[in-house]
Every structure is written in structure tokens, then in C-alpha cells.
PDB file of C-alpha atoms in Angstrom:
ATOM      1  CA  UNK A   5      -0.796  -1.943 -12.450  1.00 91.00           C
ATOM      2  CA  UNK A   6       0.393  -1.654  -9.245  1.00 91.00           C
ATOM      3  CA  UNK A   7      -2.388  -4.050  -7.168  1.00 91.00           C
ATOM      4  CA  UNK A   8      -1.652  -6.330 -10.252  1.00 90.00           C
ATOM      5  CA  UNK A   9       2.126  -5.867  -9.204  1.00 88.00           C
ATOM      6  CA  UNK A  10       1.366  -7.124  -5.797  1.00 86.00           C
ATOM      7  CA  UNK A  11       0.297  -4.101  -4.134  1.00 88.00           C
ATOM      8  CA  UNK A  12      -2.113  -4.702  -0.869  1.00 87.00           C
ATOM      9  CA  UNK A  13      -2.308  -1.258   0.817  1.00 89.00           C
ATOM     10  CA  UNK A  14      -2.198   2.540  -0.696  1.00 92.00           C
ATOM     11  CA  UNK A  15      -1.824   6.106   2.134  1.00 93.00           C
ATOM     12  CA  UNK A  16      -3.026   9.101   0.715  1.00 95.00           C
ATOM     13  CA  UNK A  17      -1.443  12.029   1.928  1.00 90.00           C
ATOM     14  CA  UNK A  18      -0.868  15.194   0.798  1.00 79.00           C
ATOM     15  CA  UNK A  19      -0.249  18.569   1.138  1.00 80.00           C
ATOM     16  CA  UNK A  20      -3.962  18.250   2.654  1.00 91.00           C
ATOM     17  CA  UNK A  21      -6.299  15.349   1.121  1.00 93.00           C
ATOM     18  CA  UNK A  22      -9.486  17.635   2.479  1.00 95.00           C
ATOM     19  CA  UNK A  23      -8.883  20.340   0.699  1.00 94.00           C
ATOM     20  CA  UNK A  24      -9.785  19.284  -2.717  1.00 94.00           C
ATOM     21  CA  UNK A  25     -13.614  19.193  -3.006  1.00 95.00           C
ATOM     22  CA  UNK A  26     -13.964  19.530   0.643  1.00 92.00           C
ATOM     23  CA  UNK A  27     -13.006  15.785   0.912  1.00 95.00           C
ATOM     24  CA  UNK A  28     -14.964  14.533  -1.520  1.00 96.00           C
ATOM     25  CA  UNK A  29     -11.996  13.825  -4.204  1.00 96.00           C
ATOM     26  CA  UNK A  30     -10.384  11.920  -2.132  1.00 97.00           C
ATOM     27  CA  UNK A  31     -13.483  10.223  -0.659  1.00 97.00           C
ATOM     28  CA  UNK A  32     -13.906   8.446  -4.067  1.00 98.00           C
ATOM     29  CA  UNK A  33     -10.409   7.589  -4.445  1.00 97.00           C
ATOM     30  CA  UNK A  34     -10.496   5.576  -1.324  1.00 97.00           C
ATOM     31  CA  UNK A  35     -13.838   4.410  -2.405  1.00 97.00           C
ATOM     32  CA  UNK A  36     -12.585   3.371  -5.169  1.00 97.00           C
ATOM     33  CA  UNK A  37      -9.584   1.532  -3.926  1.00 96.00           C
ATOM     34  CA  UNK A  38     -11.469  -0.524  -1.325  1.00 95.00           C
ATOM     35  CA  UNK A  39     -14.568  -0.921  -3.893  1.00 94.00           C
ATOM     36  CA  UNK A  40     -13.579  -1.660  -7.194  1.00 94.00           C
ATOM     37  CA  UNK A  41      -9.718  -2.663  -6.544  1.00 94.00           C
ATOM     38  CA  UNK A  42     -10.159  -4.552  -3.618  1.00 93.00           C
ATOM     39  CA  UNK A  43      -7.216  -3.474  -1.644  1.00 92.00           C
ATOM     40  CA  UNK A  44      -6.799  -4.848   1.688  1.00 89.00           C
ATOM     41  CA  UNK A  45      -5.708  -1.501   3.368  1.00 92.00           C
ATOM     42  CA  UNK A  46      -6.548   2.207   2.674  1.00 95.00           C
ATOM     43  CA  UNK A  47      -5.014   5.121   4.948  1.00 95.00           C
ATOM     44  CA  UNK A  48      -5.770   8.775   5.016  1.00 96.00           C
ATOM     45  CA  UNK A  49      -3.116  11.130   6.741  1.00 96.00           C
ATOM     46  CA  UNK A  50      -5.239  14.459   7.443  1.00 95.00           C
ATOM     47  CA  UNK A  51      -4.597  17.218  10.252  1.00 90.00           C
ATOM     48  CA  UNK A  52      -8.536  16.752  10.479  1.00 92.00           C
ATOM     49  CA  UNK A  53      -9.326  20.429  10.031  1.00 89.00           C
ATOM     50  CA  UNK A  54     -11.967  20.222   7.377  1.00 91.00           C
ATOM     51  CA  UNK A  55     -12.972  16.330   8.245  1.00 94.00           C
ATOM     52  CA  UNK A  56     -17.057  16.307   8.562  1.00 93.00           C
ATOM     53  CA  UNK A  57     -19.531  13.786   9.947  1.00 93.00           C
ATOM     54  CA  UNK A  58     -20.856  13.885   6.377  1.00 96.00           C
ATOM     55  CA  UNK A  59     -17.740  12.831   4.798  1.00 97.00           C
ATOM     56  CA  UNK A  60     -17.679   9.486   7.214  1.00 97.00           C
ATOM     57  CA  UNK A  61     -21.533   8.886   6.057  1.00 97.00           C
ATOM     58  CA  UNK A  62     -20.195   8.334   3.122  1.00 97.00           C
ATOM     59  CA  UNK A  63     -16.645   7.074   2.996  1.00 97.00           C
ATOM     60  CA  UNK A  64     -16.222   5.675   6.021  1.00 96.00           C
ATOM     61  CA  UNK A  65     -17.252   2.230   5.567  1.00 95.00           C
ATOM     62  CA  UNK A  66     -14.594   2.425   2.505  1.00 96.00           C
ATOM     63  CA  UNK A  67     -11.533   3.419   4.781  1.00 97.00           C
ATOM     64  CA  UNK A  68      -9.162   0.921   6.881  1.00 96.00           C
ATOM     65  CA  UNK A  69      -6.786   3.828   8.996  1.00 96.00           C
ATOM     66  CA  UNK A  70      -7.511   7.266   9.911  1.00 97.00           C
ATOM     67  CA  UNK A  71      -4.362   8.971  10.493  1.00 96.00           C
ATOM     68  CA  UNK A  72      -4.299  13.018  12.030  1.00 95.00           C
ATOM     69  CA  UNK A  73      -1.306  14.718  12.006  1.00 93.00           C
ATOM     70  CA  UNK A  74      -0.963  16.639  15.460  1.00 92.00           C
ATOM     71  CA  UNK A  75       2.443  17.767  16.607  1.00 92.00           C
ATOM     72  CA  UNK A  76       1.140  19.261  19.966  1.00 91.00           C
ATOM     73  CA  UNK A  77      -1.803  20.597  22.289  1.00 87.00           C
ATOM     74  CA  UNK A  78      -1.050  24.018  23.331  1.00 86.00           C
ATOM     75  CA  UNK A  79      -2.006  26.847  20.425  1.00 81.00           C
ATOM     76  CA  UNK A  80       0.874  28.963  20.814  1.00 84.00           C
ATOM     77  CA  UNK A  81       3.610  25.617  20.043  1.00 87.00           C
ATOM     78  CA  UNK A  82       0.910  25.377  17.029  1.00 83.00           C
ATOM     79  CA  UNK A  83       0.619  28.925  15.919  1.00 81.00           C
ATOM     80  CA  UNK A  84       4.744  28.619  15.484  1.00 83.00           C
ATOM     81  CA  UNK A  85       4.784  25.164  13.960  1.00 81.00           C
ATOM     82  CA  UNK A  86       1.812  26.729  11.501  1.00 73.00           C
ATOM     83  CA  UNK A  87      -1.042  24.806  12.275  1.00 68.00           C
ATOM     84  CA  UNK A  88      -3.161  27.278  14.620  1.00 59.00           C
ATOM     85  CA  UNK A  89      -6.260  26.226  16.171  1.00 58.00           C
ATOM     86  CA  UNK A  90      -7.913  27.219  19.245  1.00 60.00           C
ATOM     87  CA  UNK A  91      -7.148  24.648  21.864  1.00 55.00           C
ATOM     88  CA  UNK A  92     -10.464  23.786  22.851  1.00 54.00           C
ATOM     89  CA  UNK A  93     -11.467  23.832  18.842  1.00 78.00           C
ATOM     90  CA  UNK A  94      -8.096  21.613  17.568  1.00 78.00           C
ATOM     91  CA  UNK A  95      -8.618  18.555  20.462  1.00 80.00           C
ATOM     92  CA  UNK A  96     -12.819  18.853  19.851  1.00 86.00           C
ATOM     93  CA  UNK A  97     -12.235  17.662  16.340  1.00 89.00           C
ATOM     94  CA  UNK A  98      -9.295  15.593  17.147  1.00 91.00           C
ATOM     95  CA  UNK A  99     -12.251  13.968  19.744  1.00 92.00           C
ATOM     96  CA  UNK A 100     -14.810  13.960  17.321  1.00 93.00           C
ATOM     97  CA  UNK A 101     -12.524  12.341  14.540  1.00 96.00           C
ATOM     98  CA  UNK A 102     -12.155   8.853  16.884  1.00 96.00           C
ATOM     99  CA  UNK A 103     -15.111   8.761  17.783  1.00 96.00           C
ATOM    100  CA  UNK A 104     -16.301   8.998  14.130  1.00 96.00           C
ATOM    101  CA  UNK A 105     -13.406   6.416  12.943  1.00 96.00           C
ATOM    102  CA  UNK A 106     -14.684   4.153  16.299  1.00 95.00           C
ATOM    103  CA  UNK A 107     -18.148   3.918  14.877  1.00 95.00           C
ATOM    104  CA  UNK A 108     -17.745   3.243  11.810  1.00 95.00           C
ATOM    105  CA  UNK A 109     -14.681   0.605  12.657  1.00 95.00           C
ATOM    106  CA  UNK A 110     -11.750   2.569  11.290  1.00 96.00           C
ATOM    107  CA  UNK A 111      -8.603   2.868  12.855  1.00 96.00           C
ATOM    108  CA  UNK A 112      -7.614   5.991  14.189  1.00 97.00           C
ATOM    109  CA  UNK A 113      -4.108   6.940  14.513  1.00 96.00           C
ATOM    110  CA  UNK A 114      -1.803   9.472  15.462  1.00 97.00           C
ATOM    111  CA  UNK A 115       1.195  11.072  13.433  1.00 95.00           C
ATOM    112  CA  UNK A 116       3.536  13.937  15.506  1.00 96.00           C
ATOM    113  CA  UNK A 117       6.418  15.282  14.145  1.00 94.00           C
ATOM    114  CA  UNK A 118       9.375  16.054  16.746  1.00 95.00           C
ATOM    115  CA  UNK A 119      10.586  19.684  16.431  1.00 93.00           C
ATOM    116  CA  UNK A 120      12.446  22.693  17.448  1.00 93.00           C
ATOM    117  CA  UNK A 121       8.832  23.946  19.047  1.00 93.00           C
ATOM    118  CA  UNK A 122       7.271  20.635  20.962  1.00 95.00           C
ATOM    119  CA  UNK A 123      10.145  18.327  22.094  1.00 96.00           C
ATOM    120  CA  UNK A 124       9.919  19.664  25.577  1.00 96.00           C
ATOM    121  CA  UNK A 125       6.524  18.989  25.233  1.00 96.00           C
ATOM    122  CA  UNK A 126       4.499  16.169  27.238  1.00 97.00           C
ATOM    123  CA  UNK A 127       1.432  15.566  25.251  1.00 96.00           C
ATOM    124  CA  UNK A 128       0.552  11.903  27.319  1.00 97.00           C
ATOM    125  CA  UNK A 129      -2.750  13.885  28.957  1.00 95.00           C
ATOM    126  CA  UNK A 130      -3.970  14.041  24.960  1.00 93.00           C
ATOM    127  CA  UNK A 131      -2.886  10.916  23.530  1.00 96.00           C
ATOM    128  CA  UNK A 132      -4.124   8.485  26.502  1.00 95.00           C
ATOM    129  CA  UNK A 133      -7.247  10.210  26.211  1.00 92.00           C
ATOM    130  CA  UNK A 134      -7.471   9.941  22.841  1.00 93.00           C
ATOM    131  CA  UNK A 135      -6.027   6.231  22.563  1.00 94.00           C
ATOM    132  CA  UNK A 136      -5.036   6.070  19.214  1.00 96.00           C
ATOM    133  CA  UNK A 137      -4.231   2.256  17.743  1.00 94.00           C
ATOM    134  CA  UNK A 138      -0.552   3.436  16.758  1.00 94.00           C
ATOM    135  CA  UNK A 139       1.103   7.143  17.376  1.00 96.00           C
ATOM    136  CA  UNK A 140       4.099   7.601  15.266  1.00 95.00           C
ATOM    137  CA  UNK A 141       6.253   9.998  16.349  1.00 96.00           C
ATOM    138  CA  UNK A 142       9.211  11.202  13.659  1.00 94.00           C
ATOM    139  CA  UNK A 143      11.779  13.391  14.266  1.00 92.00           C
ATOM    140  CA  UNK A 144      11.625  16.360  11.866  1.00 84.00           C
ATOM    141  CA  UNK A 145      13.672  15.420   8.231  1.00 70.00           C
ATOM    142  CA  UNK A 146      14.719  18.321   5.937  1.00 59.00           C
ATOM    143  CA  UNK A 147      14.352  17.364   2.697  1.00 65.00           C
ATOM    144  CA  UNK A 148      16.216  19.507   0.130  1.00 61.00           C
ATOM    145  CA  UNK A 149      13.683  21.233  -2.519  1.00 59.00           C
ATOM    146  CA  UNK A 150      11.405  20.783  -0.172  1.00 63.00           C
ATOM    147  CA  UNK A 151      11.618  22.122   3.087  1.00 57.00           C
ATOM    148  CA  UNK A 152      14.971  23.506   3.136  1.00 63.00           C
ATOM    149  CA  UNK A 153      14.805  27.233   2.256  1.00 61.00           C
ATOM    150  CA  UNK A 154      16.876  25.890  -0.854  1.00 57.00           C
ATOM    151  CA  UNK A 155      13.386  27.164  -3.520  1.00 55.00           C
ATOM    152  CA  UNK A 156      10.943  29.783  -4.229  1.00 58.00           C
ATOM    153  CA  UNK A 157      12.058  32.821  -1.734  1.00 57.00           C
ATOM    154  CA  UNK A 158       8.519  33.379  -1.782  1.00 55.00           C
ATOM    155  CA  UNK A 159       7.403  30.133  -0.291  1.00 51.00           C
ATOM    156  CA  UNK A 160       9.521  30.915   2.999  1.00 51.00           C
ATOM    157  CA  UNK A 161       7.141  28.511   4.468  1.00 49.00           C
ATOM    158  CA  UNK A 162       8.653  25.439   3.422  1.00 66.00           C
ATOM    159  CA  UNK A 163      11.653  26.157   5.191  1.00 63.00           C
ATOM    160  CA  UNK A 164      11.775  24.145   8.122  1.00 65.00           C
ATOM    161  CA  UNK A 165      15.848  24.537   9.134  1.00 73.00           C
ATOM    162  CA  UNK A 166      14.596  26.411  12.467  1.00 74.00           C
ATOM    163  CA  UNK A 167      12.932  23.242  13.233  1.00 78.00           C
ATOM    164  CA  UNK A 168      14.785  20.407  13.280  1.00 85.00           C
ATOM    165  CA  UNK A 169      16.192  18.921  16.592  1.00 92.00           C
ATOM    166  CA  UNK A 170      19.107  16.947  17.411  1.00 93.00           C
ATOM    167  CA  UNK A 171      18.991  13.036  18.361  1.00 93.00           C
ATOM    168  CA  UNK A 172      19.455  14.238  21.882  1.00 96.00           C
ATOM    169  CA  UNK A 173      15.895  16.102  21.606  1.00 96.00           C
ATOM    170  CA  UNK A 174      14.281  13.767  19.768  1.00 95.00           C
ATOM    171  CA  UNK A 175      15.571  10.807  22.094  1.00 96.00           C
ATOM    172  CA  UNK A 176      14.495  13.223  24.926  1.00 97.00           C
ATOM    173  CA  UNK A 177      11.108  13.522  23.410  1.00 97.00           C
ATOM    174  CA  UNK A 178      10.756   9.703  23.358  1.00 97.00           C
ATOM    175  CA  UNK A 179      11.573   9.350  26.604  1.00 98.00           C
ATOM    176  CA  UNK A 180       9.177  11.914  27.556  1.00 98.00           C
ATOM    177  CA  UNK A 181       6.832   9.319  26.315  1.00 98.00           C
ATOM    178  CA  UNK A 182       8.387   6.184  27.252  1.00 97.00           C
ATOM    179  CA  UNK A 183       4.970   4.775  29.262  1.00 97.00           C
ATOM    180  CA  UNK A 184       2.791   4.977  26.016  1.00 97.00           C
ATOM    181  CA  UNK A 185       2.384   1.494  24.763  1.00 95.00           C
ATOM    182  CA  UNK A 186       1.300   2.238  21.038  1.00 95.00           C
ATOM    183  CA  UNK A 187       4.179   5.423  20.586  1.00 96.00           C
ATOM    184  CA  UNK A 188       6.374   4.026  17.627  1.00 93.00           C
ATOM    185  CA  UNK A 189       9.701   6.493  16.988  1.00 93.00           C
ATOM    186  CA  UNK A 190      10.889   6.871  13.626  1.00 90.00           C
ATOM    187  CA  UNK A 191      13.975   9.042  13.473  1.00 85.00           C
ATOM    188  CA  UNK A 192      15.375  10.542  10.244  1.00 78.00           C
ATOM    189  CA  UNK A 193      17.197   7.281   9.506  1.00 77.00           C
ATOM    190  CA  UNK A 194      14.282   4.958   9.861  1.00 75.00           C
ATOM    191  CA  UNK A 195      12.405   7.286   7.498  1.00 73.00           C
ATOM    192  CA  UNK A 196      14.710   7.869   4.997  1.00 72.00           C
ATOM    193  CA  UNK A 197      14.801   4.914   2.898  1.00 76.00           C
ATOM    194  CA  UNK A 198      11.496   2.669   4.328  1.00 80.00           C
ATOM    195  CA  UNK A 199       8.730   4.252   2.211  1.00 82.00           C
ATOM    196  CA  UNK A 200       7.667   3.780  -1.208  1.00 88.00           C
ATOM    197  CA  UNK A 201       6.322   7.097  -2.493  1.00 88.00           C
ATOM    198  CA  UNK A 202       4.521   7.818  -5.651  1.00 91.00           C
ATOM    199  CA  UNK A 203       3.936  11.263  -6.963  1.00 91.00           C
ATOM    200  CA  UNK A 204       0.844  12.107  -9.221  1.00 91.00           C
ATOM    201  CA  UNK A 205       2.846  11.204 -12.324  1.00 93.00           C
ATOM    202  CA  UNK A 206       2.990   7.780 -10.689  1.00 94.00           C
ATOM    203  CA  UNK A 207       6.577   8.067 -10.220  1.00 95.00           C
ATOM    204  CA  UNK A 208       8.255   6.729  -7.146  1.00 93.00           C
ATOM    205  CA  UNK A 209      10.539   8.735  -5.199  1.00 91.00           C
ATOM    206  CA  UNK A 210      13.900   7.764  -4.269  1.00 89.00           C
ATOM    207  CA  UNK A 211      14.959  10.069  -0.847  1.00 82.00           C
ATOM    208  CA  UNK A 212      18.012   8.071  -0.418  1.00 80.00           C
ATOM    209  CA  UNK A 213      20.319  11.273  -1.310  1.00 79.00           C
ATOM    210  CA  UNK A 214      18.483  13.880   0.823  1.00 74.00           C
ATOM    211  CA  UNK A 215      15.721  14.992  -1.547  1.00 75.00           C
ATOM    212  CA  UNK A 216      13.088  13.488  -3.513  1.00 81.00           C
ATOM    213  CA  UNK A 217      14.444  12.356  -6.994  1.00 88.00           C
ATOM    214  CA  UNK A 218      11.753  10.576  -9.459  1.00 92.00           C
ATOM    215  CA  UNK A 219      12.121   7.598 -11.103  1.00 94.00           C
ATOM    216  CA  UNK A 220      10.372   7.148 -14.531  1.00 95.00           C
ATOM    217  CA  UNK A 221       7.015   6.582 -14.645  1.00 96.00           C
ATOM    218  CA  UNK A 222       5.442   3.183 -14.084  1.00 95.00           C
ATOM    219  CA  UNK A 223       3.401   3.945 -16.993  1.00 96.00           C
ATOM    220  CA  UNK A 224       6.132   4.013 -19.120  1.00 96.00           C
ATOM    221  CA  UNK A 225       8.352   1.295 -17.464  1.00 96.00           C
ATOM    222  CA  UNK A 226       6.254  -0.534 -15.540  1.00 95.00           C
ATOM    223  CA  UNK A 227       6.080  -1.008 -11.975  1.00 94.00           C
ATOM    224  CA  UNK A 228       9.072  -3.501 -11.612  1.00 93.00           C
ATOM    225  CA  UNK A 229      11.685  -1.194 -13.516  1.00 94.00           C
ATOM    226  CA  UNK A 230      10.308   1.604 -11.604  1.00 93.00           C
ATOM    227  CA  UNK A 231      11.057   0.155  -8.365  1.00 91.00           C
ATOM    228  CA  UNK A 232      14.712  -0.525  -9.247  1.00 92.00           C
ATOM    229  CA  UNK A 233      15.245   3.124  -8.824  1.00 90.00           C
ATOM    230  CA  UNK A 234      13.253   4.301  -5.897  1.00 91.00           C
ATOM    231  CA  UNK A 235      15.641   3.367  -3.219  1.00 87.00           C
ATOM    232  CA  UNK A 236      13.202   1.090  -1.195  1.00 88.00           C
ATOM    233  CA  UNK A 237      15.195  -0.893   1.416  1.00 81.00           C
ATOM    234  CA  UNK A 238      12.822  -3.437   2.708  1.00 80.00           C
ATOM    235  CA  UNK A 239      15.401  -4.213   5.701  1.00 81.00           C
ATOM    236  CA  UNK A 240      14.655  -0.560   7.097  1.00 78.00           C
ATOM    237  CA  UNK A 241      11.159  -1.119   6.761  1.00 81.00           C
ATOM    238  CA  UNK A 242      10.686  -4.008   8.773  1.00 79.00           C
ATOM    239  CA  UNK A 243      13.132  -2.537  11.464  1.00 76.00           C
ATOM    240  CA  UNK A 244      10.835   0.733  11.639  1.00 77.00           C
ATOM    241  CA  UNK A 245       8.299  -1.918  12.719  1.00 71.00           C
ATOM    242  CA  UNK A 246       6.088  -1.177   8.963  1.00 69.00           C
ATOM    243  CA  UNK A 247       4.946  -5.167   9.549  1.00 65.00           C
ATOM    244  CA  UNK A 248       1.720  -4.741  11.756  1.00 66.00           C
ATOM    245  CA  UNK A 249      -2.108  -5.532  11.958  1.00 76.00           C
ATOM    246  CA  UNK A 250      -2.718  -2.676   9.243  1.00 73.00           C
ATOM    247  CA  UNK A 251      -6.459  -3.380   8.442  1.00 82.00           C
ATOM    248  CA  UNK A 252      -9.976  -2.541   9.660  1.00 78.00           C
ATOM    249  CA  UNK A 253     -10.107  -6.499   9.688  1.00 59.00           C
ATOM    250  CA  UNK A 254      -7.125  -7.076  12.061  1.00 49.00           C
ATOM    251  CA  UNK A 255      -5.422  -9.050   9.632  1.00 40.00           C
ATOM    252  CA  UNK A 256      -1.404  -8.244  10.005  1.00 43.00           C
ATOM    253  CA  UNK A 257       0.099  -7.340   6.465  1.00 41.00           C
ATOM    254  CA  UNK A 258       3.424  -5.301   5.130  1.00 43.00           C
ATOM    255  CA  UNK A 259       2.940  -1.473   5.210  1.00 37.00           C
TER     256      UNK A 259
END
């Protein structure tokens, strides 16, 4: 429905896409995509943890952009953001992740979020070594029933209110960064209403109000009266700069 609809690229992200058959799940949804539904564009947004050689053997010629979420390089900053690793472990795979996505022609790409813990933080030394097509750096976005505190007290950790920075420290981040020629900032404005998002009951999300409210499903309204509610605005998108060469093929297309 949705390719028929005019639909050229799909990003599957998660929670964690690897997690789920050890990658394999996911695997043949992008093979899928690229195979049978001949999309022009397939993403993956991992934090590469549990990405194998063996998964690019076989999925990798089926994938477009490679996308690792990493919000900094020193293990303490990522033992309080929650994503502990080693240091020497965490930019190993981060190395070994482009230069599996370099062999095999995918696009490897960088996704840090600004925060309470890393906007001091200079991570240049890692990303110009690591030379990623695109790094987009967003400032962190609460989202309520999400990552406010505002749900299950015993899922304390989805609240992120201890990390969220100002414009100041997110602008100070940025300019941190201001000599890296593929960063591109998206602050909580940019994000807010630019994406279209669609939940497993292939409903689209509408964040406009501060939290993630679904539409119907496109299976019961179709695709066009589903996107009447999900609060796209397609001038935001283009100003975040989502208009760029998106494809293992170079060819420049909306995402």
C-alpha cells in the first residue's frame, strides 16, 4: 500500500532492530523491501552492538544506509547515558561496521543525540576517523509517554528529564563541531514535525503535541486518510535538509 502510495524509501529502527533473531528478522525485512518491493532506499538505525560479519554476507547487498547510533567515545559518558561498552570494544565495532558497510557499498552514517552527559564533549578525533557520509546530531526531545518519567514507575529508564540540554548546550555542542563537513543539527524543532512514523499497527504517528498520538490504521483507511492526521509538515522537512543523495546508487531523493 504504501510503495503503491508513492513511497520510495522505508528506516527501520527500533528499540534495537538486532535484537530480534540476532538480526536476522530484520535482515529479511530489508531483503524484502529492496528485493521484492523494489524500494529505492532502505536504512537501518542500530547502536551496532550485536551487528556480525555474517549478517552483511547476507543482507548487505540488500541495504542502501547503515546508520549507528553513538552519542560519545569515552565509557563512563556511556555507562550514564546507558549504552556501556568498553572503549576500545564500542569504537572496534563502530570500525568494523564501515568498513563492512564500505565493502559491500552501503552507506554508513552516524546518529548522536545531544545530552545532559556529552555536550561538552568533542568527539571530532572519532568521527573524522570514522568519516561517516552524514552525522546527524539531535538535541535530546522528551516525548511524553515515552521518555518522560510520565509511565510505568518500573521502567525508570525511559525517563530521560535529567538529560535534556538547553539550546545554549546544544548550539554549544554544534559549535564544538563546526569544522565537520557532513555534521547535520537537528534540534527539537526540526524533529518534531519532519518525520513520518509508522508503528507496527501501521499507524502513523502524529508528535505535533509533544507525544506520539496514532492515527488509524492505513489498513483500515488507507494510506491517504491516514496521512491527514499524522502531522507531517513537508516545509520542516526540507528545511532539516531530509532532500539528499539517500541511496547506495547516489541518486538524490526525499527522505
Amino acid at each position: 500500500m504504501l510503495v503503491n502510495a508513492g513511497m520510495k524509501k522505508i528506516n527501520f529502527s527500533g528499540g534495537e532492530p538486532f535484537i530480534v533473531e540476532r538480526g536476522r528478522y530484520v535482515g529479511e525485512l530489508v531483503r524484502f523491501c529492496k528485493q521484492e518491493l523494489g524500494m529505492e532506499s532502505v536504512t537501518l538505525v542500530s547502536n551496532g552492538s550485536l551487528i556480525k560479519e555474517k549478517w552483511f554476507e547476507e543482507y548487505g547487498s540488500f541495504l542502501d544506509i547503515m546508520a549507528i547510533s553513538c552519542d560519545s567515545s569515552e565509557p563512563e559518558t556511556l555507562k550514564t547515558i546507558g549504552r556501556y561498552a568498553k572503549r576500545t570494544e564500542h569504537l572496534r565495532q563502530l570500525q568494523l561496521i564501515h568498513d563492512k558497510c564500505a565493502e559491500y557499498s552501503i552507506k554508513f552514517k552516524i546518529n548522536t543525540v545531544v545530552c545532559s552527559a556529552n555536550w561538552e564533549e568533542d568527539l571530532s578525533e572519532m568521527i573524522e576517523t570514522l568519516n561517516p557520509v552524514r552525522w546527524k546530531v539531535f538535541q535530546c526531545l522528551l516525548i511524553e509517554g515515552e521518555n518522560c518519567g510520565d509511565i510505568d514507575p518500573a521502567k525508570k529508564m525511559r525517563d530521560a528529564t535529567d538529560q535534556v540540554v538547553t539550546k545554549e548546550q546544544f548550539n554549544y555542542f554544534l559549535d564544538t563541531h563546526k569544522h565537520i563537513t557532513c555534521l547535520v543539527p537537528e534540534s527539537n524543532e526540526a524533529m518534531r514535525n519532519s518525520y513520518l512514523i509508522l508503528d507496527e499497527y501501521m499507524r502513523f504517528l502524529n508528535n505535533t503535541r509533544g507525544r506520539k498520538e496514532p492515527t488509524k490504521s492505513i489498513l483500515d483507511i488507507g494510506v491517504e486518510g491516514a496521512m491527514k492526521g499524522s502531522g507531517f509538515d513537508h516545509r520542516e522537512f526540507i528545511k532539516r535538509g531530509g532532500k539528499y543523495e539517500w541511496s547506495r546508487k547516489g541518486t538524490e531523493l526525499d527522505w
